[in-house]
Each structure stands twice: as structure tokens, then as C-alpha cells.
């Protein structure tokens, strides 16, 4: 594994998420009560930045745009584009791209930094 410093530990408060570029890759990192998580930064449905308005609940990140939901632990898809305001529209929009899991990166905290492995 090759670890890269993503952010100083003190800059990532519990319950918060940040969008960062590490070695040319756009990531979302978050510190939750159960630990640190690093994912690709953009929703797999319509490529919306998850760190900006995405809600984290029950170990999942929900995209603010169409409500696509993934588990932070393994990136598994929980719900694909339900768009709850107009359900039939959400199903139609959801068919524009096939369901995909969210890419997850190994993450750790060492020497005052949150580090990610991009391999």
C-alpha cells in the first residue's frame, strides 16, 4: 500500500465531510462516529459532488441531487435514484445510467494526517 496525506487530522471534525484532490483523484473523506471513510467524490448516478449537500445517515451517504444512496463501509448500492419528490420521474432518470457501486479507498490516521491509499 502507498499512503498519501489527504488532510490534517485536526481539519476533519467528526460528522463532517470534505471534498479533496489527492494525487489527481477527487475524493470525499469523512469522519463519522464509527470511523473514517474515503470514497470517490462524485455520485455514481449523475456525478454530483457528494460532499456538498450529501447526507450521511445509518452508515450511508445519500446524494442530494437524486437521492442515490451508498454504504460508506463498502460502497454497495442501497438505493438507485429514487428522487422522492416525483417517484415516476426518479425511476425514469435512474434508467439513464445503470446502477454502480461507489469506489471506496483504504483510509487511516497517522502522525497528525488522514491518509488514503489510491491503489
JSON list of C-alpha atoms in Angstrom, two decimals, residues 15 17 29-30 38 41 72 89 107:
[
{"chain": "A", "resi": 15, "resn": "UNK", "atom": "CA", "xyz": [-19.68, 14.32, 11.44]},
{"chain": "A", "resi": 17, "resn": "UNK", "atom": "CA", "xyz": [-17.08, 15.58, 5.13]},
{"chain": "A", "resi": 29, "resn": "UNK", "atom": "CA", "xyz": [-13.36, 11.97, 3.14]},
{"chain": "A", "resi": 30, "resn": "UNK", "atom": "CA", "xyz": [-15.49, 11.92, 6.25]},
{"chain": "A", "resi": 38, "resn": "UNK", "atom": "CA", "xyz": [-12.83, 7.74, 1.84]},
{"chain": "A", "resi": 41, "resn": "UNK", "atom": "CA", "xyz": [-16.16, 12.36, -4.59]},
{"chain": "A", "resi": 72, "resn": "UNK", "atom": "CA", "xyz": [-19.76, 4.09, 3.27]},
{"chain": "A", "resi": 89, "resn": "UNK", "atom": "CA", "xyz": [-39.59, 10.88, -12.71]},
{"chain": "A", "resi": 107, "resn": "UNK", "atom": "CA", "xyz": [-8.04, 5.25, 4.90]}
]
